[in-house]
PDB file of C-alpha atoms and ligand atoms in Angstrom:
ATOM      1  CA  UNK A   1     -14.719   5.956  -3.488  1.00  0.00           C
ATOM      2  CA  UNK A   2     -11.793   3.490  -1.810  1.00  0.00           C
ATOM      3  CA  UNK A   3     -12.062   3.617   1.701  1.00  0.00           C
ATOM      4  CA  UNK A   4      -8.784   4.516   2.714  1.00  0.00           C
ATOM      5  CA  UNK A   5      -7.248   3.949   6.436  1.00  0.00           C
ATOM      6  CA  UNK A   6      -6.474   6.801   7.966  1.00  0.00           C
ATOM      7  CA  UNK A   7      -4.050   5.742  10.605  1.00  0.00           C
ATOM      8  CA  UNK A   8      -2.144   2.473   9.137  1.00  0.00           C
ATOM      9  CA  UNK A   9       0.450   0.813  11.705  1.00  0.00           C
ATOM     10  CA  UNK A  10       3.195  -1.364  10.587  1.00  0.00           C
ATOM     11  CA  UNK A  11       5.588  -3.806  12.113  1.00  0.00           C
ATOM     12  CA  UNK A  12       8.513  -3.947   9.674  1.00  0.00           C
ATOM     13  CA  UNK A  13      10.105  -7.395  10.543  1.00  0.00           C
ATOM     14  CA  UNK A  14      12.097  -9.964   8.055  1.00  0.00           C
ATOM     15  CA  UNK A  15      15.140  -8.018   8.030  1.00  0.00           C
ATOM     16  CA  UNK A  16      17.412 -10.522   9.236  1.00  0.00           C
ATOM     17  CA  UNK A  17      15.524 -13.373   7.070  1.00  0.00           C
ATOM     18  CA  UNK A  18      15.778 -11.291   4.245  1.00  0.00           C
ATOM     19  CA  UNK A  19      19.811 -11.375   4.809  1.00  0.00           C
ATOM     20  CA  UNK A  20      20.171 -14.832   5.945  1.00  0.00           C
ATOM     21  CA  UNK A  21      18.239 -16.156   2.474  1.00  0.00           C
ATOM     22  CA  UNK A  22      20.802 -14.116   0.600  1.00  0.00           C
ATOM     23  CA  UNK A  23      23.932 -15.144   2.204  1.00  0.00           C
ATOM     24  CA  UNK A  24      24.432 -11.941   3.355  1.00  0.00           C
ATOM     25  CA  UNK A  25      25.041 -10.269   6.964  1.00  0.00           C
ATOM     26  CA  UNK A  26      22.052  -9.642   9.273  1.00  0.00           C
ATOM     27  CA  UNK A  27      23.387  -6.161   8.958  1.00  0.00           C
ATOM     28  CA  UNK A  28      22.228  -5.561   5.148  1.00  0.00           C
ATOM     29  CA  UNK A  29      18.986  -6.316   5.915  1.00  0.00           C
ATOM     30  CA  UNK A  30      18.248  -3.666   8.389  1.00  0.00           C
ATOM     31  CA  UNK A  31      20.310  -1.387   6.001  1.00  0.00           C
ATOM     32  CA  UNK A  32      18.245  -2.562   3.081  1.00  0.00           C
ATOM     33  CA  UNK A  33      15.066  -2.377   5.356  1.00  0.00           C
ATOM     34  CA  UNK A  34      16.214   1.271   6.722  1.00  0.00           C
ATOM     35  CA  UNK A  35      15.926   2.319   2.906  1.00  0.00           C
ATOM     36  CA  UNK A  36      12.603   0.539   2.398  1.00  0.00           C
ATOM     37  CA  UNK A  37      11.017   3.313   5.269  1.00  0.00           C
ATOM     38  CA  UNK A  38      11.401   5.878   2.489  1.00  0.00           C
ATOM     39  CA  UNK A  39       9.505   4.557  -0.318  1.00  0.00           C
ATOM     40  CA  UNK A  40       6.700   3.083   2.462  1.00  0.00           C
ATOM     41  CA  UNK A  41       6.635   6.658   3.543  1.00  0.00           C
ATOM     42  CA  UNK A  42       6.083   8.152   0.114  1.00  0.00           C
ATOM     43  CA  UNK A  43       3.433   5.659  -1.086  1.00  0.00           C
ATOM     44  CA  UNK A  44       1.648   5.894   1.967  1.00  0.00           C
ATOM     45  CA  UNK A  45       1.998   9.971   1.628  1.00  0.00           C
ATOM     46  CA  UNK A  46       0.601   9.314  -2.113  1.00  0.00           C
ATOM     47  CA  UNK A  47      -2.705   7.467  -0.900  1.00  0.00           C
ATOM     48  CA  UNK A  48      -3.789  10.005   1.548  1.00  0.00           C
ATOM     49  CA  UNK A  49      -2.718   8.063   4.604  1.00  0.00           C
ATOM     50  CA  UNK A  50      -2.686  10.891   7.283  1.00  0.00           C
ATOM     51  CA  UNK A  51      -0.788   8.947  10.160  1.00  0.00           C
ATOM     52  CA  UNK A  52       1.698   6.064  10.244  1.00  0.00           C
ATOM     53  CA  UNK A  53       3.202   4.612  12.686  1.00  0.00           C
ATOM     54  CA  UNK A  54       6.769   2.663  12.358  1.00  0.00           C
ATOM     55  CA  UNK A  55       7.535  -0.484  14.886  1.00  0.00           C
ATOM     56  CA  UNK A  56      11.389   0.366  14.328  1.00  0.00           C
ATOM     57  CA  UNK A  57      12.938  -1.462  17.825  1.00  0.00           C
ATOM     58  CA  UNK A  58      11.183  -2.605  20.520  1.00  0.00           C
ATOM     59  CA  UNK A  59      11.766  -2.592  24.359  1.00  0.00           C
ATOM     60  CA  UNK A  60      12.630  -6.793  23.377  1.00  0.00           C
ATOM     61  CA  UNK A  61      15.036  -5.691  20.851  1.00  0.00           C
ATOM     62  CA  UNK A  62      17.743  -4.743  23.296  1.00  0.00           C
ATOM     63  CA  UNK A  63      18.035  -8.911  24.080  1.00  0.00           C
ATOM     64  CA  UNK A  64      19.879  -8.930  20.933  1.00  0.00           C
ATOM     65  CA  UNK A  65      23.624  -9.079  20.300  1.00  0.00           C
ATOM     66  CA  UNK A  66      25.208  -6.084  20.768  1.00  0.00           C
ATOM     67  CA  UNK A  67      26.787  -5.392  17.644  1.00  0.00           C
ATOM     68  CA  UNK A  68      23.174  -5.510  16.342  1.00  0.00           C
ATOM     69  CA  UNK A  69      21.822  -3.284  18.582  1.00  0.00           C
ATOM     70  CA  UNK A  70      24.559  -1.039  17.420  1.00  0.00           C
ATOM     71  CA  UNK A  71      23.790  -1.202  13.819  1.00  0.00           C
ATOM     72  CA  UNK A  72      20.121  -0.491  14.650  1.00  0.00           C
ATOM     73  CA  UNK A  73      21.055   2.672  16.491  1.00  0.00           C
ATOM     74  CA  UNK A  74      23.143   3.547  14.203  1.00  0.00           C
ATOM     75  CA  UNK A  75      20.952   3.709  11.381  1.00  0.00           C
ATOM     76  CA  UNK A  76      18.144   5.058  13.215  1.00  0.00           C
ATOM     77  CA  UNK A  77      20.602   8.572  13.793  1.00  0.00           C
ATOM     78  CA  UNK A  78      21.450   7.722  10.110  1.00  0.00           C
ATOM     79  CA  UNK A  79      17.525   8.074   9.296  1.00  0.00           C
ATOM     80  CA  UNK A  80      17.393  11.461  11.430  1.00  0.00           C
ATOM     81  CA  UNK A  81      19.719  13.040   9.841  1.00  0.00           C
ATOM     82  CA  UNK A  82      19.349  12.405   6.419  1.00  0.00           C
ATOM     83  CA  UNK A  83      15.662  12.674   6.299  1.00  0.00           C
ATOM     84  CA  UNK A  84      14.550  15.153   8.572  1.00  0.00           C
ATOM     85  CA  UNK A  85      15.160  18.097   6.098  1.00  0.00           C
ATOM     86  CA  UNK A  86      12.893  16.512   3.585  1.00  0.00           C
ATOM     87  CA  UNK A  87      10.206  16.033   5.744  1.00  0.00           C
ATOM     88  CA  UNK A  88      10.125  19.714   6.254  1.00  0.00           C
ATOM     89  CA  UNK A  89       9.461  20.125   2.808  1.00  0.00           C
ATOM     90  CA  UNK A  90       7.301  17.167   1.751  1.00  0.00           C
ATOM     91  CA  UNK A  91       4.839  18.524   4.652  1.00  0.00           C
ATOM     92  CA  UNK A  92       5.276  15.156   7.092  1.00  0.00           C
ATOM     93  CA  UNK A  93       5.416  15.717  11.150  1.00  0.00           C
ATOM     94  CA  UNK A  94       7.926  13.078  12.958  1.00  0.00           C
ATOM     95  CA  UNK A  95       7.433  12.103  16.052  1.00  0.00           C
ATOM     96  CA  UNK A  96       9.630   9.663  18.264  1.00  0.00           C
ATOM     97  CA  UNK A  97       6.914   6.785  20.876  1.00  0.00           C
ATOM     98  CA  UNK A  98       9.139   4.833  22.940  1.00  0.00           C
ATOM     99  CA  UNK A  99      10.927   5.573  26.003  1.00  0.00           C
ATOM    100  CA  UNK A 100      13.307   7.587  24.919  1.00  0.00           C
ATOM    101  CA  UNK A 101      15.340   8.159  28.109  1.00  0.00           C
ATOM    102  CA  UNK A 102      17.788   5.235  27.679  1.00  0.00           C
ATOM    103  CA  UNK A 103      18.927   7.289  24.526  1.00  0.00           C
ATOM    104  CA  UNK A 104      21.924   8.958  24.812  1.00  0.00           C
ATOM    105  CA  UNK A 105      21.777  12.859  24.813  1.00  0.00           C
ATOM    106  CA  UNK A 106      23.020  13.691  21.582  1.00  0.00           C
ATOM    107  CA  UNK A 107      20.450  11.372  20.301  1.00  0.00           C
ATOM    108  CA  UNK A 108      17.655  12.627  22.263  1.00  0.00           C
ATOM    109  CA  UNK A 109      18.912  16.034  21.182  1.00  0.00           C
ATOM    110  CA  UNK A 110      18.204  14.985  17.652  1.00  0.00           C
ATOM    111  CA  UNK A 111      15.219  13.526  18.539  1.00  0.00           C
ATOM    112  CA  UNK A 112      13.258  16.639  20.121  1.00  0.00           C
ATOM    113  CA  UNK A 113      15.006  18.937  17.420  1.00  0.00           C
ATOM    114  CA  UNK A 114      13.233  16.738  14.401  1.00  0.00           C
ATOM    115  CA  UNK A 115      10.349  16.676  16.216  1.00  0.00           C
ATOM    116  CA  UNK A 116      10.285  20.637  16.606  1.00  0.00           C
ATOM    117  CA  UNK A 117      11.258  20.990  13.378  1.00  0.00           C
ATOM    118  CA  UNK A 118       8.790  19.586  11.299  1.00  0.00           C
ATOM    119  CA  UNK A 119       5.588  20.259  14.194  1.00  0.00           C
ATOM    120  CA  UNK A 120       3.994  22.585  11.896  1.00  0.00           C
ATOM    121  CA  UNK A 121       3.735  20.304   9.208  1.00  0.00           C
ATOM    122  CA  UNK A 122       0.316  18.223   8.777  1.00  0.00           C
ATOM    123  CA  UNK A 123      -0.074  16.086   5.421  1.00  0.00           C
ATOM    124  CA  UNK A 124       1.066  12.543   6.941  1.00  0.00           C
ATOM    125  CA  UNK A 125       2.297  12.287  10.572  1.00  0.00           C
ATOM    126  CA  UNK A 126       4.836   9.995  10.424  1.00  0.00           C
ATOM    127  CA  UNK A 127       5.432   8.396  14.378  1.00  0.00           C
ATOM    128  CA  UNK A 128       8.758   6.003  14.780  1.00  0.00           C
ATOM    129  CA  UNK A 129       8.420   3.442  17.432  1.00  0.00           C
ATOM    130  CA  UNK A 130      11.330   2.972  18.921  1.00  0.00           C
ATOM    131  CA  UNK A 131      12.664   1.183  22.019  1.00  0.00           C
ATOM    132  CA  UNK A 132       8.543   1.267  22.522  1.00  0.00           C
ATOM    133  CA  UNK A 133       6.848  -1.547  24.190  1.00  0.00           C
ATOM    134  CA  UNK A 134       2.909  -1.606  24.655  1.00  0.00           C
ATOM    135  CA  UNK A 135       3.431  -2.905  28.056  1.00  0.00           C
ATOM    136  CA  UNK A 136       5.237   0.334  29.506  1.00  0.00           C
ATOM    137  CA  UNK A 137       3.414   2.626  27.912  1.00  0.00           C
ATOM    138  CA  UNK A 138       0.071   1.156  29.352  1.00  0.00           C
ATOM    139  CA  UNK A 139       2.125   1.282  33.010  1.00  0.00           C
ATOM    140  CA  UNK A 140       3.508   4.318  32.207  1.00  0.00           C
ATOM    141  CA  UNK A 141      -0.018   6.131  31.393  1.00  0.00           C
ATOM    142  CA  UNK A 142      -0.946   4.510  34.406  1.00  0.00           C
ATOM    143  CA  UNK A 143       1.753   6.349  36.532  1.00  0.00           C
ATOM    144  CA  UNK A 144       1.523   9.146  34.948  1.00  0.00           C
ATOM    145  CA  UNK A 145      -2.660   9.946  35.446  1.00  0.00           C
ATOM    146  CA  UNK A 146      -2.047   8.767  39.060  1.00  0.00           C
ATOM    147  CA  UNK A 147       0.987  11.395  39.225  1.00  0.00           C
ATOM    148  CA  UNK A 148      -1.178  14.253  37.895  1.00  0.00           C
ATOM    149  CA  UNK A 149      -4.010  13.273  40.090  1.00  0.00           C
ATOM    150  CA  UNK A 150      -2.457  12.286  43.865  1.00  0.00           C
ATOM    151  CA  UNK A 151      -6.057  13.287  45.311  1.00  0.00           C
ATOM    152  CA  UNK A 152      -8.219  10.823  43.367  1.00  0.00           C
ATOM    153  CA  UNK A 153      -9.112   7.759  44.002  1.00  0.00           C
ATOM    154  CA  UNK A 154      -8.076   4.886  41.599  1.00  0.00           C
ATOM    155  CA  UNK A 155     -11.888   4.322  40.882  1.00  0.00           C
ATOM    156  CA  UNK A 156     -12.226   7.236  38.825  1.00  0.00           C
ATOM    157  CA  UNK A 157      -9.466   6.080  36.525  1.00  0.00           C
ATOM    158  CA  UNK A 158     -11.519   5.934  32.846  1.00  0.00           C
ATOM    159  CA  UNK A 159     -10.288   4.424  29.518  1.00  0.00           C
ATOM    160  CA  UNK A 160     -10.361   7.928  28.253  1.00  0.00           C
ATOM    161  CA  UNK A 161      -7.933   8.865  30.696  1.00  0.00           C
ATOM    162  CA  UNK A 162      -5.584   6.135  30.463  1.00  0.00           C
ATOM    163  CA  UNK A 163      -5.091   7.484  26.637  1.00  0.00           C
ATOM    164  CA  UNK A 164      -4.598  10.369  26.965  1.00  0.00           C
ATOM    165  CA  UNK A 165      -1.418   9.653  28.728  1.00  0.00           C
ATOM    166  CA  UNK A 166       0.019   7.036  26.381  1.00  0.00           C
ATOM    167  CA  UNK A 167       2.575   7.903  24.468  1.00  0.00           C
ATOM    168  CA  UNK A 168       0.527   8.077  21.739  1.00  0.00           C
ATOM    169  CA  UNK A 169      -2.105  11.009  22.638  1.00  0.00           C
ATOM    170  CA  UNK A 170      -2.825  13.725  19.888  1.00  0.00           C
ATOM    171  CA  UNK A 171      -2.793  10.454  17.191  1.00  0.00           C
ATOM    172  CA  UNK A 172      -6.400   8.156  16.076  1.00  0.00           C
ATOM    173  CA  UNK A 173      -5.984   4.540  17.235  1.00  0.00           C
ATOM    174  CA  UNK A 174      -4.554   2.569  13.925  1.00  0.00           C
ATOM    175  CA  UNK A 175      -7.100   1.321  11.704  1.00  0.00           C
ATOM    176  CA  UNK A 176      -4.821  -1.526   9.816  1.00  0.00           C
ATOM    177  CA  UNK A 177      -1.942  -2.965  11.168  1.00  0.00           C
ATOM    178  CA  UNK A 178       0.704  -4.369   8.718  1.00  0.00           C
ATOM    179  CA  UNK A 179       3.112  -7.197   9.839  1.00  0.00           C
ATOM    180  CA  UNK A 180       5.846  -8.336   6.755  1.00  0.00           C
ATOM    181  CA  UNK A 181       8.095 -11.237   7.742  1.00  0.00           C
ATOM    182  CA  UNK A 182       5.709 -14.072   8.751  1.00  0.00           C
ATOM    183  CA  UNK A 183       4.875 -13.873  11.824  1.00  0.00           C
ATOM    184  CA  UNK A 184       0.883 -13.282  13.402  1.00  0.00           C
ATOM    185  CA  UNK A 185       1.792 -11.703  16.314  1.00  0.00           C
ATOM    186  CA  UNK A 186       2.191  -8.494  18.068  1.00  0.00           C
ATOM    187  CA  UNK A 187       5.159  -8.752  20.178  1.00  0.00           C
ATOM    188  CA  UNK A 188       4.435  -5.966  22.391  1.00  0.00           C
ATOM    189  CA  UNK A 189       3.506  -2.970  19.468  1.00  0.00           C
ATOM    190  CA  UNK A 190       0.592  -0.702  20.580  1.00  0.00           C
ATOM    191  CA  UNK A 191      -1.716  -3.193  22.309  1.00  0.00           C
ATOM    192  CA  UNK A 192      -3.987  -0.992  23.837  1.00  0.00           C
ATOM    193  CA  UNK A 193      -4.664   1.416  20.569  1.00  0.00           C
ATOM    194  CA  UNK A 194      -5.328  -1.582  18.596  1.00  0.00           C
ATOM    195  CA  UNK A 195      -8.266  -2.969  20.505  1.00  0.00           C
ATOM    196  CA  UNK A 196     -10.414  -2.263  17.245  1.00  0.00           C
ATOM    197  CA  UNK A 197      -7.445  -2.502  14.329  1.00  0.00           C
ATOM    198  CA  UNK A 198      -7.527  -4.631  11.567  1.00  0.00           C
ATOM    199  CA  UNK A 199      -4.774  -7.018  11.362  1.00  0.00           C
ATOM    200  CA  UNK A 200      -2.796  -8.143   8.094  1.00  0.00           C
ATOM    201  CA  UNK A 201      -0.006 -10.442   8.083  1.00  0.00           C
ATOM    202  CA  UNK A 202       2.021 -11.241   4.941  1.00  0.00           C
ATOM    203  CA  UNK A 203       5.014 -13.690   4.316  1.00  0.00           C
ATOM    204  CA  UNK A 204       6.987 -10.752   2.890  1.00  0.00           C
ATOM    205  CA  UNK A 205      10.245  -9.837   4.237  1.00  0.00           C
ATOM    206  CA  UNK A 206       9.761  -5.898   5.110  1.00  0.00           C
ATOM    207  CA  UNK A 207      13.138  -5.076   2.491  1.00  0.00           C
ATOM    208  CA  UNK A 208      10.920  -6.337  -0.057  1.00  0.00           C
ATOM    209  CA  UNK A 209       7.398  -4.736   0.832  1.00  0.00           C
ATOM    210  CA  UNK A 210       6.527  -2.500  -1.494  1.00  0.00           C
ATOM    211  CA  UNK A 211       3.777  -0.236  -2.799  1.00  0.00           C
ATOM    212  CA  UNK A 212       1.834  -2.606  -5.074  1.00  0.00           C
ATOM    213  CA  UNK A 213       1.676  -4.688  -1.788  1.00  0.00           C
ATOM    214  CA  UNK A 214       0.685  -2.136   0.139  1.00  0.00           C
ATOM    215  CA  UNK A 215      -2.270  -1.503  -2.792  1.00  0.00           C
ATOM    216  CA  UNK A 216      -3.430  -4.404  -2.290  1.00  0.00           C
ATOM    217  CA  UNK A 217      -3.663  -4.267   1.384  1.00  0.00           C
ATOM    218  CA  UNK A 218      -5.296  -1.171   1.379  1.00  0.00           C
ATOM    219  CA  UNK A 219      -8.129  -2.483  -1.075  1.00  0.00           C
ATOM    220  CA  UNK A 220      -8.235  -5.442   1.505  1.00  0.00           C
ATOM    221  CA  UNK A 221      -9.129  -3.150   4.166  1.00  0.00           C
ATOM    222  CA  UNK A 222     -12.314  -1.277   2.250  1.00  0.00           C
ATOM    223  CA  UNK A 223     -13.626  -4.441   1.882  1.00  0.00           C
ATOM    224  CA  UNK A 224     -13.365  -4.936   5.931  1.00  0.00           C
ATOM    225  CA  UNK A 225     -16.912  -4.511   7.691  1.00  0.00           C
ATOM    226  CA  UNK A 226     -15.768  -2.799  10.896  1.00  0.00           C
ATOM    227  CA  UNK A 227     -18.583  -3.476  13.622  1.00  0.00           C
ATOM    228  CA  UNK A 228     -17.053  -2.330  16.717  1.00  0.00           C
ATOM    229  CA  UNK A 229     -18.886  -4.776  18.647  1.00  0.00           C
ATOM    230  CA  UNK A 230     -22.530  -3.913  16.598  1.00  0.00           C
ATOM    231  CA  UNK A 231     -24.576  -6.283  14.326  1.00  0.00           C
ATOM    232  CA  UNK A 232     -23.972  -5.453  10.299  1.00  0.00           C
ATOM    233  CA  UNK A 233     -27.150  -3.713  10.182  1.00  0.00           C
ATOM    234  CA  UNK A 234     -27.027  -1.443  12.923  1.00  0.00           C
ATOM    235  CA  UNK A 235     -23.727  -0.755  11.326  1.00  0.00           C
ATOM    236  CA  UNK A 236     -25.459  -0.504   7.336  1.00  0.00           C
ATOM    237  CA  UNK A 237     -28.267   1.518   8.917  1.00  0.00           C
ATOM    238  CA  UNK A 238     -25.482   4.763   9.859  1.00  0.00           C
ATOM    239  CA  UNK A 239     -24.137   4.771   6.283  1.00  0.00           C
TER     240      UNK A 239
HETATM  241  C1  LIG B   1      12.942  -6.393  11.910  1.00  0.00           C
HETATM  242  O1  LIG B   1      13.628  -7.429  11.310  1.00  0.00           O
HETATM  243  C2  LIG B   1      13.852  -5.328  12.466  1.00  0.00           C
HETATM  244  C3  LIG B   1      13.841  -5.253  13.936  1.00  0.00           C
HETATM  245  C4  LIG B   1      13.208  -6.023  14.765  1.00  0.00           C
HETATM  246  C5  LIG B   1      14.619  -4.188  14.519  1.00  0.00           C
HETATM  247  P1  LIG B   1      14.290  -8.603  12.151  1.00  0.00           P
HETATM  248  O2  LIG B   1      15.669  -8.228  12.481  1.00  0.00           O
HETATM  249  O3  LIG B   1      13.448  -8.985  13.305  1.00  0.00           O
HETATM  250  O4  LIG B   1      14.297  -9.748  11.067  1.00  0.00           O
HETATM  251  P2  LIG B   1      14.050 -11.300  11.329  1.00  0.00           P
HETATM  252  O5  LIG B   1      12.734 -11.442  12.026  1.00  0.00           O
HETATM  253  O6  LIG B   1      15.186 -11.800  12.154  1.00  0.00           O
HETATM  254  O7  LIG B   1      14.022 -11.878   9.952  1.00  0.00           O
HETATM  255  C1  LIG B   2       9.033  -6.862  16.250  1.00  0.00           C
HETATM  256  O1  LIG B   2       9.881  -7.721  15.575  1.00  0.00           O
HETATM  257  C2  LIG B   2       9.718  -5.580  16.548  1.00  0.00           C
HETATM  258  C3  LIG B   2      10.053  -4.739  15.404  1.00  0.00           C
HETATM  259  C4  LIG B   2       9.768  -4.963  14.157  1.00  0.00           C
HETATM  260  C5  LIG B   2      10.747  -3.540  15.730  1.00  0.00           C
HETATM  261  P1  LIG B   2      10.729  -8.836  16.318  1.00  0.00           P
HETATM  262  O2  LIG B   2      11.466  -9.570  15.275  1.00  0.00           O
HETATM  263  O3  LIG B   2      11.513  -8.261  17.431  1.00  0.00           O
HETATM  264  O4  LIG B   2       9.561  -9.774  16.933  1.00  0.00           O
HETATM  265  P2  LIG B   2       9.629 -11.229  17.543  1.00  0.00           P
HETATM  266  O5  LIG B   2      10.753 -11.266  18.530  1.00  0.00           O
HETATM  267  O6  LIG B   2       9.851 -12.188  16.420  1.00  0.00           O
HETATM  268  O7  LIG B   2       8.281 -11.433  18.164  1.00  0.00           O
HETATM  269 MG1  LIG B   3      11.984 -10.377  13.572  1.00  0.00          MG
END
């Protein structure tokens, strides 16, 4: 039987590329990459993927020009509204990782409601990064445990704990990270969950990643020999 991942991450970059090699506005690409999310979603839905997790904007992204940022806002409230009633049905819980405060209130609004929403729902959890950086939410965990616990000492601070305050607690650690557009790097996704996640990089712009890609990529991870830090037969001698 295919191994399949059951936690797959994905850094959707090559928008603007994708754009710029057709003449086009930087614009269409994250409109053409905003429509991509759907069909990723589905296929991953398809293979029995139970959690995926969507590098959407990052805490970077707001460097950008302006009129960018705007577009990317605007299609991310675009996404919300158009697809949150059909995630009710097709059985997918959204969640929102980032820090979401910056939002404004109607957004955040939207946000929590979608999230309320569809909480019930359990056949793929489907988690949006967005203005998420794996920097603050390792300093934010960090605040937080040392909020929650004034009376310890920092000592007693355990990898276990710091976890369960990320932004991220409730979901497995990815197993395969994606990255379209080129690039083999992280630029500050979910550094601490992916201590132990296999890495893919392809030249494909994210518009045009599709699900025979993602096949393949899937095959390429059951053929991974994950050792967590054991020798191959300690590791052949629990299967
Ligand atoms: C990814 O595509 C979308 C976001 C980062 C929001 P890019 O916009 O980074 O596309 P490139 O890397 O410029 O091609
Ligand atoms: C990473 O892509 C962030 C998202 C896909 C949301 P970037 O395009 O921002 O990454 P860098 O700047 O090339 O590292
Ligand atoms: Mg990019």
């Amino acid at each position: 039987m295919e191994l399949i991942p059951k936690h797959i991450a994905m850094i959707m970059d090559g928008n603007g590329r994708w754009a710029k090699k057709r003449l086009l506005p930087r614009a269409v690409g994250h409109v053409k990459g905003a429509a991509n999310v759907r069909s990723i979603v589905q296929a991953c839905s398809d293979h029995g993927v139970e959690y995926l997790t969507l590098f959407a904007f990052s805490t970077e992204n707001w460097r950008r020009p302006e009129d960018e940022v705007s577009t990317l806002m605007d299609l991310f409230i675009q996404y919300l509204d158009k697809e949150v009633s059909e995630m009710k049905d097709a059985g997918i819980r959204f969640r929102i990782i980032g820090d979401r405060s910056v939002f404004a209130p109607s957004l955040q609004e939207r946000i929590a409601r979608a999230e309320q929403e569809t909480s019930h729902n359990s056949k793929l959890n489907l988690t949006i990064a967005a203005n998420y950086g794996g920097q603050w939410d390792i300093l934010n965990a960090t605040r937080l445990w040392a909020l929650a616990n004034p009376t310890l000492p920092i000592s007693s601070l355990e990898p276990s704990a710091i976890s369960e305050y990320l932004s991220t607690c409730g979901l497995p650690d990815p197993d395969l990270l994606i990255r379209t557009g080129g690039e083999s790097r992280l630029s500050n996704f979910l550094l601490w969950q992916m201590a132990y996640t296999e890495l893919y990089f392809t030249d494909t712009y994210w518009p045009e990643f599709g699900s025979a890609e993602l096949r393949g990529v899937i095959e390429w991870f059951g053929k991974r020999v994950r050792r967590f830090g054991k020798t191959d037969e300690q590791v052949l001698g629990e299967n």
